[in-house]
Coordinates of C-alpha atoms and ligand atoms in Angstrom, one line a residue:
M1 CA 7.6 74.8 7.7
F2 CA 10.8 76.7 7.0
K3 CA 12.8 73.8 8.4
E4 CA 11.2 71.6 5.8
L5 CA 11.8 74.1 3.0
T6 CA 15.5 74.0 3.8
R7 CA 15.4 70.2 3.6
L8 CA 13.8 70.5 0.2
K9 CA 16.5 73.0 -1.0
A10 CA 13.7 75.1 -2.4
I11 CA 14.0 78.5 -3.9
V12 CA 11.9 80.4 -1.4
T13 CA 10.4 83.8 -2.4
G14 CA 9.3 85.6 0.7
D15 CA 6.9 88.4 1.5
I16 CA 6.2 91.0 4.2
G17 CA 5.1 89.7 7.5
C18 CA 6.2 88.1 10.8
Y19 CA 7.4 85.1 8.8
T20 CA 10.0 87.3 7.0
L21 CA 12.1 86.6 10.1
G22 CA 12.6 83.2 8.4
A23 CA 15.2 84.9 6.3
L24 CA 17.5 85.2 9.3
P25 CA 19.6 82.5 11.1
P26 CA 19.1 79.9 12.3
L27 CA 16.5 79.3 9.6
S28 CA 18.0 81.3 6.7
A29 CA 15.2 79.9 4.6
M30 CA 14.1 82.8 2.4
D31 CA 15.9 83.9 -0.7
T32 CA 14.0 87.0 -1.8
C33 CA 11.8 89.6 -0.1
V34 CA 10.9 92.7 -2.1
D35 CA 7.4 94.1 -1.4
M36 CA 3.9 93.0 -0.5
G37 CA 2.7 90.3 -3.0
A38 CA 6.2 89.9 -4.6
S39 CA 6.5 86.4 -3.2
V40 CA 4.0 85.1 -5.7
S41 CA 5.1 87.2 -8.6
M42 CA 8.7 86.4 -8.1
A43 CA 7.9 82.6 -7.9
H44 CA 6.0 83.1 -11.2
G45 CA 9.2 84.8 -12.6
F46 CA 11.5 82.0 -11.4
E47 CA 9.2 79.4 -13.0
L48 CA 9.2 81.3 -16.3
A49 CA 12.9 81.8 -16.3
L50 CA 13.7 78.2 -15.4
A51 CA 11.1 76.6 -17.6
G52 CA 12.3 73.6 -19.5
T53 CA 15.3 73.0 -17.1
E54 CA 15.8 70.7 -14.1
H55 CA 15.5 73.1 -11.2
R56 CA 14.9 73.3 -7.5
P57 CA 11.3 73.6 -6.3
V58 CA 10.1 77.2 -6.3
V59 CA 8.0 78.1 -3.2
A60 CA 6.4 81.4 -2.4
V61 CA 5.6 82.1 1.3
I62 CA 3.0 84.7 2.1
G63 CA 0.7 85.6 5.0
D64 CA -3.1 85.6 4.8
S65 CA -3.5 89.4 4.9
T66 CA -0.7 90.1 2.3
F67 CA -2.3 87.4 0.1
A68 CA -5.6 89.3 0.3
H69 CA -3.8 92.6 -0.3
S70 CA -1.7 91.7 -3.4
G71 CA -0.9 88.0 -3.6
L72 CA -4.2 87.2 -5.3
S73 CA -3.5 89.3 -8.3
S74 CA -0.1 87.7 -8.8
L75 CA -1.7 84.3 -8.5
I76 CA -4.1 85.2 -11.2
S77 CA -1.1 86.0 -13.5
T78 CA 0.5 82.7 -12.6
V79 CA -2.6 80.7 -13.5
Y80 CA -3.1 82.7 -16.6
N81 CA 0.5 82.0 -17.8
R82 CA 0.1 78.3 -16.9
C83 CA 3.1 78.4 -14.6
G84 CA 4.0 75.9 -11.9
G85 CA 5.4 76.5 -8.4
T86 CA 4.0 76.2 -4.9
V87 CA 2.4 79.0 -2.9
C88 CA 2.3 78.6 0.9
V89 CA -0.3 80.9 2.5
L90 CA 0.4 81.2 6.2
D91 CA -3.1 81.8 7.6
N92 CA -2.7 82.8 11.3
R93 CA -6.2 84.3 11.5
T94 CA -5.0 87.9 11.8
T95 CA -2.7 90.6 10.5
A96 CA -0.2 90.0 13.3
M97 CA 2.8 92.2 12.3
T98 CA 0.9 95.5 12.4
G99 CA -1.1 94.8 15.6
R100 CA -3.6 92.0 15.0
Q101 CA -6.0 93.8 12.6
G102 CA -8.7 92.0 10.7
N103 CA -8.4 91.1 7.0
P104 CA -10.8 89.6 4.4
F105 CA -9.9 86.1 5.3
N106 CA -10.6 86.2 9.1
G107 CA -14.1 87.6 9.3
E108 CA -13.5 91.0 10.9
T109 CA -12.9 94.5 9.7
L110 CA -10.0 96.7 10.6
Q111 CA -12.2 98.2 13.3
K112 CA -12.7 94.7 14.6
R113 CA -16.4 94.6 13.6
P114 CA -17.7 91.2 12.4
S115 CA -17.6 90.9 8.6
R116 CA -17.9 88.4 5.9
E117 CA -15.1 85.9 5.9
L118 CA -13.7 85.0 2.5
D119 CA -13.2 81.3 1.9
L120 CA -9.4 81.3 1.1
E121 CA -9.3 77.8 -0.4
G122 CA -12.5 78.4 -2.3
V123 CA -11.2 81.7 -3.8
V124 CA -8.0 79.9 -4.9
R125 CA -9.9 77.1 -6.5
A126 CA -12.1 79.5 -8.2
L127 CA -9.1 81.2 -9.8
G128 CA -8.2 77.9 -11.4
V129 CA -5.7 76.3 -9.1
G130 CA -6.3 72.5 -9.0
D131 CA -4.0 71.5 -6.2
V132 CA -5.2 73.2 -3.0
R133 CA -4.5 71.7 0.4
T134 CA -5.0 72.8 4.0
V135 CA -2.3 71.8 6.4
D136 CA -1.8 72.0 10.2
P137 CA 1.6 73.8 10.5
H138 CA 2.3 72.3 13.9
D139 CA 2.2 68.8 12.5
A140 CA 5.8 68.3 11.1
R141 CA 5.0 65.1 9.3
A142 CA 1.9 66.6 7.6
V143 CA 3.9 69.7 6.6
R144 CA 6.7 67.6 5.2
A145 CA 4.4 65.4 3.2
A146 CA 2.3 68.3 1.8
L147 CA 5.4 70.2 0.7
K148 CA 7.0 67.1 -0.9
D149 CA 3.8 66.2 -2.7
A150 CA 2.9 69.7 -3.9
T151 CA 6.4 70.5 -5.1
G152 CA 6.8 67.2 -6.9
T153 CA 3.9 67.5 -9.4
G154 CA 5.3 70.3 -11.6
E155 CA 1.8 71.9 -11.4
L156 CA 0.8 75.1 -9.6
S157 CA -0.2 74.3 -6.0
V158 CA -1.4 76.3 -3.0
L159 CA -0.9 75.1 0.5
V160 CA -2.8 76.9 3.2
F161 CA -1.1 76.5 6.6
R162 CA -3.8 77.4 9.1
A163 CA -3.3 77.9 12.9
P164 CA -4.0 81.0 15.0
C165 CA -1.3 83.4 16.0
V166 CA 0.0 82.6 19.5
L167 CA -1.1 86.1 20.5
L168 CA -4.7 85.2 19.7
E169 CA -4.7 81.8 21.5
R170 CA -5.1 82.7 25.2
T171 CA -5.4 79.1 26.4
R172 CA -1.8 77.9 26.4
K173 CA -0.8 74.3 26.5
P174 CA 1.7 73.1 29.1
A175 CA 5.4 73.9 28.3
Y176 CA 7.7 71.2 27.0
L177 CA 11.0 70.4 28.7
V178 CA 14.3 68.8 27.7
T179 CA 15.2 65.7 29.6
G180 CA 18.6 64.1 30.4
A181 CA 18.3 62.1 27.2
C182 CA 19.5 65.1 25.2
T183 CA 22.6 64.2 23.2
A184 CA 23.4 67.8 22.1
C185 CA 22.7 66.8 18.5
G186 CA 21.9 70.4 17.7
V187 CA 18.7 69.9 15.8
C188 CA 16.0 71.6 17.9
P189 CA 17.9 74.9 18.2
T190 CA 17.8 75.2 14.4
L191 CA 14.0 75.4 14.4
G192 CA 14.2 79.1 15.3
C193 CA 11.8 78.9 18.3
P194 CA 12.7 81.7 20.7
A195 CA 12.0 79.4 23.7
I196 CA 14.8 77.0 22.8
A197 CA 18.4 77.8 23.9
K198 CA 21.6 75.8 23.5
D199 CA 24.2 75.6 26.3
A200 CA 27.4 77.2 25.0
E201 CA 29.6 74.6 26.8
T202 CA 27.6 71.3 26.6
G203 CA 25.6 72.0 23.5
R204 CA 22.6 70.6 25.2
A205 CA 19.2 72.2 24.6
S206 CA 16.9 73.8 27.1
I207 CA 13.4 75.3 26.9
D208 CA 12.3 78.5 28.7
P209 CA 8.9 77.6 30.1
G210 CA 7.8 81.3 30.1
L211 CA 8.2 81.4 26.3
C212 CA 7.1 77.9 25.3
I213 CA 3.5 77.8 24.0
G214 CA 3.4 74.0 24.0
C215 CA 3.1 73.6 20.2
G216 CA 5.1 70.4 20.3
Q217 CA 7.1 71.0 17.1
C218 CA 10.5 70.6 18.7
A219 CA 9.5 67.2 20.1
Q220 CA 8.7 66.0 16.6
Y221 CA 12.2 66.8 15.5
C222 CA 14.1 65.2 18.4
A223 CA 15.3 61.8 17.3
F224 CA 16.2 60.9 20.9
N225 CA 12.8 61.5 22.4
A226 CA 14.5 64.0 24.8
I227 CA 11.7 66.6 24.6
E228 CA 8.6 65.9 26.6
Q229 CA 5.5 67.7 27.8
P230 CA 5.0 66.8 31.5
E231 CA 1.5 65.8 32.3
G232 CA -0.2 68.6 34.1
G233 CA 2.8 70.9 33.6
S234 CA 2.3 74.6 33.3
H235 CA 4.0 77.7 32.1
E236 CA 4.4 79.2 35.6
Ligands
SF4_301 S1 16.9 67.6 19.2 FE1 16.8 66.4 21.1 S2 18.9 65.6 21.4 FE2 19.0 67.2 19.8 S3 19.6 69.0 21.0 FE3 17.4 69.0 20.9 S4 16.7 68.0 22.8 FE4 18.9 67.5 22.5
SF4_302 S1 7.0 73.1 22.2 FE1 6.9 74.7 20.5 S2 7.0 76.7 21.6 FE2 7.7 75.1 23.1 S3 9.9 75.0 22.8 FE3 9.1 73.4 21.5 S4 8.9 74.5 19.5 FE4 9.1 76.1 21.0

């Protein structure tokens, strides 16, 4: 998703969570990060300040638990003031950064007891946001299309990117590998995946099978079909 935001040249207001690492190279795809919930309120502020001008898309990025904590109140203000912008809620089904605790959007309490699960998209619609979409974050084409559409309308939109944190998914898919077709184009290392390395001399990419979770995102960005998932391959 961050890769697509850099392509869009969006103003990205960030928040507090694992995804804050998107502010660092190689992604460098976050312009602000102040405190919990500030992604949505800062996007609101940018939209107010830039109103009536041609400006880059304004996109807030916030995790599910932070959204429950303080993003919702900022979104209410954005709706109330009839502002545009796009809010991306990264719903990884847990509060990963602080140790995988429950939150109101994943159906368990802090003590890991079953609880009522709030319907994230339903809550956002009930607040008055008309453009609400659910997106598979591992599908690069779907991510690109959703971001392009949502940021192109001028209206307030909320995109919910939903996929479980890799630490929750115990059944891993086979690791991908880089074949001899790699041209050292340099694209896949810019995705920020810790499993991908770039050879200092040849520039060619390689994938550490012990770190790869088989999400397949890098293969979707390789224009030379040099990244494959071997049939029956494994992480071992
Ligand atoms: S995107 Fe493909 S060709 Fe480019 S460095 Fe990665 S594996 Fe090699
Ligand atoms: S398949 Fe996913 S986890 Fe594996 S190297 Fe590619 S981007 Fe990284």
